[in-house]
Short mmCIF file of C-alpha atoms and ligand atoms in Angstrom, two decimals:
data_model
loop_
_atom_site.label_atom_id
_atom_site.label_comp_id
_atom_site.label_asym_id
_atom_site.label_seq_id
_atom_site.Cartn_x
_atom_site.Cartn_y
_atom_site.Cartn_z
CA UNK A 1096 5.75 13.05 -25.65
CA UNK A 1097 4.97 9.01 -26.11
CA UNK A 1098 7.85 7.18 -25.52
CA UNK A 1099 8.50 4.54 -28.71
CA UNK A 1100 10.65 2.71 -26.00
CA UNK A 1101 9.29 -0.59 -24.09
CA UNK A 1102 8.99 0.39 -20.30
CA UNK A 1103 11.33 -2.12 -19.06
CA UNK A 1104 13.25 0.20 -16.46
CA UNK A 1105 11.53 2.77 -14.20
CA UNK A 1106 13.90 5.60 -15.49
CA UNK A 1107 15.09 8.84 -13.31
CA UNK A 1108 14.36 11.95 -14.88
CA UNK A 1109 17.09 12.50 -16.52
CA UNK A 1110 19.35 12.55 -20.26
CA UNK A 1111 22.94 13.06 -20.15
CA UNK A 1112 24.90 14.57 -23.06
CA UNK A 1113 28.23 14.64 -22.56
CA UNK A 1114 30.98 13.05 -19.92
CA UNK A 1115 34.24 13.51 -18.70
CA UNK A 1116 36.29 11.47 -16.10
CA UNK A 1117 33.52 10.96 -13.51
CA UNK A 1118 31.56 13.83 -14.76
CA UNK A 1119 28.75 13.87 -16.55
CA UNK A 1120 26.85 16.88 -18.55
CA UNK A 1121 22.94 16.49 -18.76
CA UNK A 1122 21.02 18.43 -22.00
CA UNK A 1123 21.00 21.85 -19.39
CA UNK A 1124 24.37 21.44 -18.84
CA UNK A 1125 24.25 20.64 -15.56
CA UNK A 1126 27.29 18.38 -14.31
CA UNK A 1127 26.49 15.31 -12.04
CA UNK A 1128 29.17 13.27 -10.05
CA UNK A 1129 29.12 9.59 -11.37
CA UNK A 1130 29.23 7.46 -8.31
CA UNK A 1131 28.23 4.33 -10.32
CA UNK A 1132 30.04 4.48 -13.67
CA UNK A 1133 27.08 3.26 -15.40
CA UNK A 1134 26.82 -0.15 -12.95
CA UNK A 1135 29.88 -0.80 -12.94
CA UNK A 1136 31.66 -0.18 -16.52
CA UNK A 1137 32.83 2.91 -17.22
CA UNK A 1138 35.73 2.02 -14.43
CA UNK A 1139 38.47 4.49 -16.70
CA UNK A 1140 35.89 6.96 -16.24
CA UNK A 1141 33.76 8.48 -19.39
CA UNK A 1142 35.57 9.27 -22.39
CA UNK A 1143 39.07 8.11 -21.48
CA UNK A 1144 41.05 9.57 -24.68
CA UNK A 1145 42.93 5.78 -24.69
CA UNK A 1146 39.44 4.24 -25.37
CA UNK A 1147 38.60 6.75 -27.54
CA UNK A 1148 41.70 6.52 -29.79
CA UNK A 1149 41.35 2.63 -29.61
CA UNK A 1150 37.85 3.21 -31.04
CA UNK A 1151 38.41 5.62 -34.05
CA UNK A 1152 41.28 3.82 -34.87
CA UNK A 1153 39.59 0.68 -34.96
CA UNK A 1154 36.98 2.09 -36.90
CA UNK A 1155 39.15 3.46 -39.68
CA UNK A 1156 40.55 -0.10 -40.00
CA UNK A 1157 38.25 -2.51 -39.98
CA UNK A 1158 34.94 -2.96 -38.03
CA UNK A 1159 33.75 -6.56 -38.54
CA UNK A 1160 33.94 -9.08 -40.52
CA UNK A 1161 32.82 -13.03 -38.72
CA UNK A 1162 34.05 -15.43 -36.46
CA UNK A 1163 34.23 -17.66 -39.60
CA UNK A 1164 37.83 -15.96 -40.29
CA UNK A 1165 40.81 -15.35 -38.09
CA UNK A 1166 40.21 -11.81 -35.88
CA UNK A 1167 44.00 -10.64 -34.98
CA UNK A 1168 42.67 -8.51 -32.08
CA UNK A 1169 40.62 -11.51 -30.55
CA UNK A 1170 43.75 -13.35 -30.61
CA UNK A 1171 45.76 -10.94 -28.88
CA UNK A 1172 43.01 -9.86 -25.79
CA UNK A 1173 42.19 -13.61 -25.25
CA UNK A 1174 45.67 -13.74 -24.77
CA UNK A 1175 45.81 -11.04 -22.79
CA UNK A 1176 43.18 -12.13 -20.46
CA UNK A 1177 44.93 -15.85 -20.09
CA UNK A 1178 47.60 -14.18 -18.59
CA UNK A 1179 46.26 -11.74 -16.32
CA UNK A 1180 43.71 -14.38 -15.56
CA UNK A 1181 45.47 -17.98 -14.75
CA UNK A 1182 42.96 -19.32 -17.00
CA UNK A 1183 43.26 -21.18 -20.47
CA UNK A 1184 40.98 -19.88 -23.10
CA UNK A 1185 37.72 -17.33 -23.87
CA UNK A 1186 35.06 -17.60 -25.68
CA UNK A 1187 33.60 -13.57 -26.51
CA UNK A 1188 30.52 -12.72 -26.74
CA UNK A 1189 28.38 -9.05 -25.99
CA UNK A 1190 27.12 -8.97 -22.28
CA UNK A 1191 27.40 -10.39 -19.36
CA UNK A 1192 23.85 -12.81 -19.49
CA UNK A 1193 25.48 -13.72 -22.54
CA UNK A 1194 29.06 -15.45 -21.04
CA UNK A 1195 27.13 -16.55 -18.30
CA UNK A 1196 24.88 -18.50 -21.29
CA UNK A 1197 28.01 -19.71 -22.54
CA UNK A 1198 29.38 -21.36 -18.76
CA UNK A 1199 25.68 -22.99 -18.18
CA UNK A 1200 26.22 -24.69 -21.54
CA UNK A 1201 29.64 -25.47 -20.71
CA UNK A 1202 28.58 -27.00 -17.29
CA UNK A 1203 25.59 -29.00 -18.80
CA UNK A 1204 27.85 -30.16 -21.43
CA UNK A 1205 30.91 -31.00 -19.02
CA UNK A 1206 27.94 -33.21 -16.83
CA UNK A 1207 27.01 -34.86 -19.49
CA UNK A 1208 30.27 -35.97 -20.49
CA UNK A 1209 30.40 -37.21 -17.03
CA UNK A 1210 27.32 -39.28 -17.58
CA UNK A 1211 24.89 -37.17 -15.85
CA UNK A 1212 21.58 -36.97 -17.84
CA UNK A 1213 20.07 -33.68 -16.12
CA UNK A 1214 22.69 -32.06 -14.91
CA UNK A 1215 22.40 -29.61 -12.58
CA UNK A 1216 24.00 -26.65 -11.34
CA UNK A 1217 24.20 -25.12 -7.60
CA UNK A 1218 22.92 -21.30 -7.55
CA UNK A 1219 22.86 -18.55 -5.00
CA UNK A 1220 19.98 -16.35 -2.95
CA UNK A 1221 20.38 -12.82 -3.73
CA UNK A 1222 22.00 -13.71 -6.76
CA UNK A 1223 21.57 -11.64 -10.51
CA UNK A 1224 23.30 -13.18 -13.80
CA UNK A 1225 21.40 -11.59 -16.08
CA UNK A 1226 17.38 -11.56 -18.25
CA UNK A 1227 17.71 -13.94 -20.73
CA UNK A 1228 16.03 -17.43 -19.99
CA UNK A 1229 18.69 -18.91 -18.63
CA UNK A 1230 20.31 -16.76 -16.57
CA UNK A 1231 16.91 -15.14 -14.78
CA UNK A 1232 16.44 -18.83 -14.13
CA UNK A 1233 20.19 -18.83 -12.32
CA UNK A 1234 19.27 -15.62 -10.61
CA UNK A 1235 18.05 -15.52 -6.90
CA UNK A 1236 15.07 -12.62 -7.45
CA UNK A 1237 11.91 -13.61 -7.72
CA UNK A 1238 10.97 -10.50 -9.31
CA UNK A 1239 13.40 -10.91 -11.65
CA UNK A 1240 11.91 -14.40 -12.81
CA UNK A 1241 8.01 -13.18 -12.27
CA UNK A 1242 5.99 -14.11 -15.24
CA UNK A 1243 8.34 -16.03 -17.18
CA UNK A 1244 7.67 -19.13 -16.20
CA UNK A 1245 8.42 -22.08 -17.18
CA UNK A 1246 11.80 -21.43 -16.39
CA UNK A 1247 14.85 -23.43 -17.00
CA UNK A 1248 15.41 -26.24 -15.36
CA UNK A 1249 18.59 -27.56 -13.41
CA UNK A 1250 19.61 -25.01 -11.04
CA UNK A 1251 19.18 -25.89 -6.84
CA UNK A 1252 18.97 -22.89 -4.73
CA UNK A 1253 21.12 -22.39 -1.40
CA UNK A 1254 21.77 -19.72 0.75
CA UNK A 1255 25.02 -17.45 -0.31
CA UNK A 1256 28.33 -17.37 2.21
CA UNK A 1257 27.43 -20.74 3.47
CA UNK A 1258 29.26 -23.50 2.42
CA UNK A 1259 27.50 -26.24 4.86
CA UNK A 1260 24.21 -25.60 2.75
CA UNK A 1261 26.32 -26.60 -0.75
CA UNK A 1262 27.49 -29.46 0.82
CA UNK A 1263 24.28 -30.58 2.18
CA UNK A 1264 22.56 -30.32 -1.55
CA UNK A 1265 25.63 -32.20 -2.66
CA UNK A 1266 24.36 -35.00 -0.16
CA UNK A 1267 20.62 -34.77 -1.40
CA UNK A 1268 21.28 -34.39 -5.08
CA UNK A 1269 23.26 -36.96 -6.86
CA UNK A 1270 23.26 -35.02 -10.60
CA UNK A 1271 25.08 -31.38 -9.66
CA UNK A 1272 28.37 -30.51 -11.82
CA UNK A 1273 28.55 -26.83 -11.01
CA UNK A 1274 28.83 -24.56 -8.73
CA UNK A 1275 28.13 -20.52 -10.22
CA UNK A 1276 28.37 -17.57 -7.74
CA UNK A 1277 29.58 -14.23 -7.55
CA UNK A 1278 32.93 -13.04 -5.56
CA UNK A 1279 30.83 -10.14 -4.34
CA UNK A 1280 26.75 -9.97 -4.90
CA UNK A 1281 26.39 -6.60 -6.28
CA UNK A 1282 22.65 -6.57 -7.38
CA UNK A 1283 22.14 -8.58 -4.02
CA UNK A 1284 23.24 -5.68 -1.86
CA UNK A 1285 26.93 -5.57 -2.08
CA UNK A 1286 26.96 -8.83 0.14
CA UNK A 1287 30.67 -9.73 0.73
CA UNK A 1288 31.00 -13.28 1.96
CA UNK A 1289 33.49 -14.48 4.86
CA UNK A 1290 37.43 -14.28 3.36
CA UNK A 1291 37.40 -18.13 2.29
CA UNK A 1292 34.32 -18.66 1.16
CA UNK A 1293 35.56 -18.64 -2.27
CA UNK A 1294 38.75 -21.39 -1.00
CA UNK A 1295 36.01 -23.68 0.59
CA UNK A 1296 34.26 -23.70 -2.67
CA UNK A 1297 37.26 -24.67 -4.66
CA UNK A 1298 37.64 -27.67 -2.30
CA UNK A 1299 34.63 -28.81 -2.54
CA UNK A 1300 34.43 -28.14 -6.14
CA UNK A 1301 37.57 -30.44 -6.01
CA UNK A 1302 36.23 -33.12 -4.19
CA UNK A 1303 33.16 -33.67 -6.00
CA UNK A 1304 34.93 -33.14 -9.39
CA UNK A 1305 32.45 -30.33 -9.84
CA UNK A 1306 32.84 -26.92 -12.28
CA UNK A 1307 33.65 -23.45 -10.04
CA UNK A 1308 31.91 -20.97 -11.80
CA UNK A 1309 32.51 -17.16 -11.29
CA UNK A 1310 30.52 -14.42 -12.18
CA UNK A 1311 32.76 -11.70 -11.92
CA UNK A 1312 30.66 -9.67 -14.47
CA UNK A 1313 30.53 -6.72 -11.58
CA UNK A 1314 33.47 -7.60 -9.61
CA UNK A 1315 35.90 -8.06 -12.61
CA UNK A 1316 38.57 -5.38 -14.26
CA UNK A 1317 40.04 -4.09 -11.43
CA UNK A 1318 37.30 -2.94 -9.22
CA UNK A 1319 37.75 -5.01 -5.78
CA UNK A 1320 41.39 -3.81 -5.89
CA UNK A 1321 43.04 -7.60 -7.83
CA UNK A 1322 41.83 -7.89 -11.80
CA UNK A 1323 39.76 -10.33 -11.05
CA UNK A 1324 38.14 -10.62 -7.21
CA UNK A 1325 39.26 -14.37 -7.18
CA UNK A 1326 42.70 -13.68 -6.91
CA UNK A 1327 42.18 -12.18 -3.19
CA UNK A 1328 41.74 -15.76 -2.42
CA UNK A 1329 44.75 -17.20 -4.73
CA UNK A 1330 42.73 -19.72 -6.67
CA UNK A 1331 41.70 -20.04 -10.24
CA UNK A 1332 38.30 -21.27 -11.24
CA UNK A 1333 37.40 -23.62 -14.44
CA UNK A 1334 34.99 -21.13 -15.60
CA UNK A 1335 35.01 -17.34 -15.07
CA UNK A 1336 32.47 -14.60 -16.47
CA UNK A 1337 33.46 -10.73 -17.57
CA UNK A 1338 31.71 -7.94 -19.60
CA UNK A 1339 30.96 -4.62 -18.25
CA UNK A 1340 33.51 -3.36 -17.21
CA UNK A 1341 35.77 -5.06 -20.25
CA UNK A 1342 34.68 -2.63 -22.79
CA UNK A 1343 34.70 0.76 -20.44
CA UNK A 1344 31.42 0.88 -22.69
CA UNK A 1345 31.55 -0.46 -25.76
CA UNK A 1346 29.88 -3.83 -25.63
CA UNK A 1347 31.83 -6.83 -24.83
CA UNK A 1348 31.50 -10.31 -22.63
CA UNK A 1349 33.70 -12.99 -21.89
CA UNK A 1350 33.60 -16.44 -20.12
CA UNK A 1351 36.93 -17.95 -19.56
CA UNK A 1352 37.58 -21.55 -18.96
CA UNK A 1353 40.49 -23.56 -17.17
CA UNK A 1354 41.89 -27.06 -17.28
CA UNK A 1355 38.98 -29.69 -18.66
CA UNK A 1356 36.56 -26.58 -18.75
CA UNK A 1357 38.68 -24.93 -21.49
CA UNK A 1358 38.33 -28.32 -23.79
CA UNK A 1359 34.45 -28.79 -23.71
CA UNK A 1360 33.33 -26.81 -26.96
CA UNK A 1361 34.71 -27.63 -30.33
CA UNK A 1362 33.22 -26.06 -33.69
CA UNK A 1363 29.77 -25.77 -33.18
CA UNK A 1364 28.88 -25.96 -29.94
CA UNK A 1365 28.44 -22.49 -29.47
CA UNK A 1366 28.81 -19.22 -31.08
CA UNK A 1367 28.00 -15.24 -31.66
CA UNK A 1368 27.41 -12.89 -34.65
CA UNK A 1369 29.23 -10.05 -33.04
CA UNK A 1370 30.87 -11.56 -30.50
CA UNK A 1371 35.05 -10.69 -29.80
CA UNK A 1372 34.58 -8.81 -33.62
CA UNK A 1373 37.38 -5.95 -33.65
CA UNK A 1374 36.64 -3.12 -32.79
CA UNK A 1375 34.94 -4.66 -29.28
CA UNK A 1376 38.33 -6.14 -28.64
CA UNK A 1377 40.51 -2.75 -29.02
CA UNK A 1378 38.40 -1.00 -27.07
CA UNK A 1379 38.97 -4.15 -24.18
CA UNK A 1380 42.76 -4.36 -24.80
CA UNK A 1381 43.08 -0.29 -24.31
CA UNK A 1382 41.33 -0.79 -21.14
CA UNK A 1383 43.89 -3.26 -20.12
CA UNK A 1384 46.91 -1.30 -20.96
CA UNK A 1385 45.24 1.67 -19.34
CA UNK A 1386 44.38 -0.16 -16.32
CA UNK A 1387 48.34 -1.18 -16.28
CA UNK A 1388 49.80 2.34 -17.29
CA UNK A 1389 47.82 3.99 -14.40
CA UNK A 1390 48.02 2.01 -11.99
CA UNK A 1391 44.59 1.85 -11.41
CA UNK A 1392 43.81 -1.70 -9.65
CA UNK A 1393 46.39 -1.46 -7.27
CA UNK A 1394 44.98 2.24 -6.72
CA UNK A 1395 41.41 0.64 -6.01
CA UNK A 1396 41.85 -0.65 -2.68
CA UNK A 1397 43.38 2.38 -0.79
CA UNK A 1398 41.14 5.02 -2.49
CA UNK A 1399 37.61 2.53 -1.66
CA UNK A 1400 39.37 2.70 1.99
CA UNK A 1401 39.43 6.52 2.04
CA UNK A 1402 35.82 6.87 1.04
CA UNK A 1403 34.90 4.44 3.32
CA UNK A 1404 36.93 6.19 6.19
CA UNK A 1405 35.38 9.10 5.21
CA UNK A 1406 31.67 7.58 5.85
CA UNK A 1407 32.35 6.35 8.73
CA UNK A 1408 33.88 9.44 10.07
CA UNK A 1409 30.68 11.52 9.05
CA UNK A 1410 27.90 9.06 10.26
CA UNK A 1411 29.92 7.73 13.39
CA UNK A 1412 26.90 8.19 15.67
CA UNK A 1413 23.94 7.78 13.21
CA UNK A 1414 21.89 4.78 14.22
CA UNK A 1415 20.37 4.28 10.92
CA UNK A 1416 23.37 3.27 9.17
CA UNK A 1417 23.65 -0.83 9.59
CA UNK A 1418 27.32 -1.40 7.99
CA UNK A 1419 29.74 0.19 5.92
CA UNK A 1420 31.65 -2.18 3.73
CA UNK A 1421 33.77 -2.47 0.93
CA UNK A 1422 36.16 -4.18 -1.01
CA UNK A 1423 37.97 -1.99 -3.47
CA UNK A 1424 35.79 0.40 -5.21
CA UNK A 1425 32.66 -1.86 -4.87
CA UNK A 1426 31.31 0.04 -1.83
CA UNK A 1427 27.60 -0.97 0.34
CA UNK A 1428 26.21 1.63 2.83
CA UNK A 1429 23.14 -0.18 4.62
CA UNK A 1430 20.78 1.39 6.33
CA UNK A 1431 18.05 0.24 8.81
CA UNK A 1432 14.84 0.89 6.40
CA UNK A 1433 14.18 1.41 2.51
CA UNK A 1434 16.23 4.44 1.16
CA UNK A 1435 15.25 4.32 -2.38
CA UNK A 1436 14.28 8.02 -2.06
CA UNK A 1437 18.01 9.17 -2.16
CA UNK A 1438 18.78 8.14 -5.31
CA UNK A 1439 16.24 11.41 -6.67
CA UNK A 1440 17.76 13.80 -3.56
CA UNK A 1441 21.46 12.59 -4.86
CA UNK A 1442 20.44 13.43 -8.30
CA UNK A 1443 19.55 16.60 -7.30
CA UNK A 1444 22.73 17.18 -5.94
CA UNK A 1445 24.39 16.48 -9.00
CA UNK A 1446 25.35 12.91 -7.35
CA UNK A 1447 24.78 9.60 -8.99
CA UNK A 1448 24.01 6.60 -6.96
CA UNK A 1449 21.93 3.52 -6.48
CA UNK A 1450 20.21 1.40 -3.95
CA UNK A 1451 20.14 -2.18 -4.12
CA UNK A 1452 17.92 -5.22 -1.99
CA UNK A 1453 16.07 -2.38 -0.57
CA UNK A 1454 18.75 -0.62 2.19
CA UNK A 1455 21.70 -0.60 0.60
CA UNK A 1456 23.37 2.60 -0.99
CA UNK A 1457 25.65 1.09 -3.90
CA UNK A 1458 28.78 3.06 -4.94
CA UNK A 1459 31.03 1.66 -8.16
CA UNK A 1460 32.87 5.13 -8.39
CA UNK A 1461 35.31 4.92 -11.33
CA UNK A 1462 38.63 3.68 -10.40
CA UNK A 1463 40.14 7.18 -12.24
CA UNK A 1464 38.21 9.05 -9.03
CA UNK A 1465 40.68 11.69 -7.29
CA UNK A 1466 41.22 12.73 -3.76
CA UNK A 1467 39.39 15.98 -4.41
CA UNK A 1468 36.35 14.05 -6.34
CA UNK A 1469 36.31 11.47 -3.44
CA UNK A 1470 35.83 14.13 -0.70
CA UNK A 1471 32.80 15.76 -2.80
CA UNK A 1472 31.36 12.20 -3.29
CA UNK A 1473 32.00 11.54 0.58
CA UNK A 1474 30.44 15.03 1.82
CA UNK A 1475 27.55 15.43 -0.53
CA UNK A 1476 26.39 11.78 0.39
CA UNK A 1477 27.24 12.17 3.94
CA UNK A 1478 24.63 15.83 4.10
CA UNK A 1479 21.92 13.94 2.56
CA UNK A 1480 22.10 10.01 4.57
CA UNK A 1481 22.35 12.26 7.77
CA UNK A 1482 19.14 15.08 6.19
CA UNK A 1483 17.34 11.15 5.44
CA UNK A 1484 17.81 9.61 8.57
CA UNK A 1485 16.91 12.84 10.56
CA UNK A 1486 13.42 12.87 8.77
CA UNK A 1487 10.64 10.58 9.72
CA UNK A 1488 9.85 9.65 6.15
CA UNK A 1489 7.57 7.60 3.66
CA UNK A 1490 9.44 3.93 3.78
CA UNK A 1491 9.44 2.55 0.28
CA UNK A 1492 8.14 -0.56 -0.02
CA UNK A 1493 9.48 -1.75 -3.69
CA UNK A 1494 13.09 -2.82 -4.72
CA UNK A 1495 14.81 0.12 -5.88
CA UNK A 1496 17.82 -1.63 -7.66
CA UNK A 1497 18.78 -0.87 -10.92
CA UNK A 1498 15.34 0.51 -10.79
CA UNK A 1499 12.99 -1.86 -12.14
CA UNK A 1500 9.53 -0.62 -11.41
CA UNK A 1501 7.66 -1.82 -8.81
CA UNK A 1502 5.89 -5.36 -9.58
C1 LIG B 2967 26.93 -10.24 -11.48
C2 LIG B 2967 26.21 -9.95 -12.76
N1 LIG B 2967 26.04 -10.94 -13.64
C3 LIG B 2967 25.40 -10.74 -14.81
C4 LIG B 2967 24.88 -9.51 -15.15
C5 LIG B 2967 24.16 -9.32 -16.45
O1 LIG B 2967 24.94 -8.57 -17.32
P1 LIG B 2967 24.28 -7.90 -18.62
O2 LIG B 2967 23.32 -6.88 -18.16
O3 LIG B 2967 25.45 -7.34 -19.39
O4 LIG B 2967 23.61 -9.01 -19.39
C6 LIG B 2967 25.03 -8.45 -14.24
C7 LIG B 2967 24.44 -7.13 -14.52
O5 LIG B 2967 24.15 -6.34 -13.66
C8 LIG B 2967 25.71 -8.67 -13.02
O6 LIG B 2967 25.87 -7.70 -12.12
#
């Protein structure tokens, strides 16, 4: 059958119907173990009956009507975030390249208000903030930005976990006001940098009376084990950007500002048909209360220790496997060569998983995951990284992640 849909992702063979906690049904009812929760948003699992209610109830009510009028629930999960956050104020919009949008035009607008004619901001290898101009621009994949040139302007490339090279572009270039990285790169390879990384860059963000930006669009809601990965390191940034995981599925992004950041825009600087409209925010502020009522984040860290225990237990003695690291339930297994090719043997195990920056087997289980669920997730994936490794076989050559096809 001809497919009506632009070929924009190199898709697995497969079409789910139906989901339940990390279960998922596909159109022969077959049930797959969801070992990604959709990259990293369905973290209450699929059909959570507190989203669900949130949603119908919503619906019944009232679904839209602008940002032009007051939106009660908009009010109360801005709110909401401010105080789980640290940080001031939130503007909402519908995805996670879209918040990220909304901090480059903060930063451009807070260097300009400096006095800085082409401001600039400092950017990451490895990084991914999203595929609209802007953002592909920001993001450190040249496949990513591959025919879309002319790109945006204003971002200066450095290496990621290295704070010398930030402060040695700070030397060279006399117009940056920003610094935007990721707590954890998880399109990069689940690359976890050194444990003050993050602390360094507040200092120096300090110093230079530059913007700390966050992208926390993968790390946020709970899934490194804190709400939001920054607080590991006990600092609050001036901008900060959710959405995946805020919504548990229904589409929603955020970037939250702090201090100076959170009094750059005034009426019409910026704005969003959709964006923070009601029945996006229920769904985000049942998340939150279900996130509290189950104790979910604090759950996070032991149960992305057990799994990981549990790998290193079954490969302890395979030579192909590189590192095993976590933080949370934001979990990188790399291997020595290309291992695209187990994302279509999990599959056929009924396992869901992903490979990013070639090597690395990515796991964003959903923080609901249970002890039994975990061991099935641990011994499934353990048979078929030890059946891989075992096998002299084909080494891919393209970049498996979120499979995009091959350039
Ligand atoms: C860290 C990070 N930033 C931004 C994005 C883009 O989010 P979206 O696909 O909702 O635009 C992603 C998506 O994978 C991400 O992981």
């Amino acid at each position: 059958m001809t497919s009506h849909i632009m070929p924009t992702y190199g898709r697995l063979p497969v079409t789910f119907e139906k989901g339940e906690g990390v279960w998922l049904w596909d159109e022969n009812n077959n049930r797959y173990l969801d070992a990604l929760s959709g990259i990293a948003v369905c973290n209450l699992g699929h059909t959570h009956p507190a989203i669900h209610k949130a949603i119908c109830k919503q619906s019944g009510a009232l679904l839209h009507t602008s940002n032009l009028y007051g939106i009660a629930n908009q009010e109360r999960l801005a709110a909401e975030l401010a105080e789980k956050s640290g940080m001031d104020n939130v503007f909402f919009c519908n995805s996670g390249a879209e918040a990220n949008e909304a901090a480059i035009k903060l930063a451009r607008m807070y260097g300009h208000g400096l006095g800085t004619d082409k401001p600039a901001i400092i950017v990451m290898e490895k990084s991914f903030h999203g595929r609209t101009l802007a953002t592909l621009s920001a993001t450190g994949n040249a496949k990513v930005q591959q025919g879309f040139a002319p790109l945006v302007e204003g971002f200066i490339r450095v290496p990621y976990n290295d704070v010398n090279a930030i402060e040695q572009a700070l030397e060279q270039h006399k117009n940056i006001v920003a610094v935007l990285v990721e707590p954890i790169q998880g399109e990069g390879g689940v690359n976890i940098p050194g444990k003050d990384y993050l602390n360094q860059i507040r200092s120096l963000c300090d110093q230079h009376q530059l913007l700390m930006m966050l992208d926390e669009i993968q790390t946020g809601i709970g899934r490194t084990g804190k709400f939001l990965a920054f607080q590991h390191n006990h600092i609050i940034p001036d901008v900060c950007t959710l959405a995946k995981a805020l919504g548990n599925g229904v589409p929603i992004g955020a970037c939250l500002a702090h201090g100076q950041a959170a009094k750059l825009f005034t009426a019409g600087n910026h704005g969003s048909t959709f964006g923070g409209n009601p029945l996006a925010c229920n769904a985000a502020l049942a998340v939150l209360e279900t996130l509290e009522q189950e104790n979910l984040i604090n759950l996070a860290e032991q149960k992305g220790n057990a799994i990981c225990a549990g790998f290193i237990e079954g490969l302890r003695g395979n030579e192909h496997i590189v590192d095993i690291r976590h933080k949370g339930l934001m979990i990188g297994i790399e291997l020595d060569s290309p291992c695209a090719e187990l994302v279509k043997s999990a599959l056929q195990q009924g396992l869901l998983i992903n490979v990013t920056n070639e090597k690395t087997i990515r796991l964003l289980p959903p923080l609901i995951i249970n002890n039994q669920e975990i061991d099935q997730l641990v011994t499934t994936l353990t048979a078929l990284i030890q059946e891989y490794t075992d096998q002299p076989h084909a080494k891919q050559t393209y970049e498996s992640q979120t499979f995009y096809k091959p350039a």
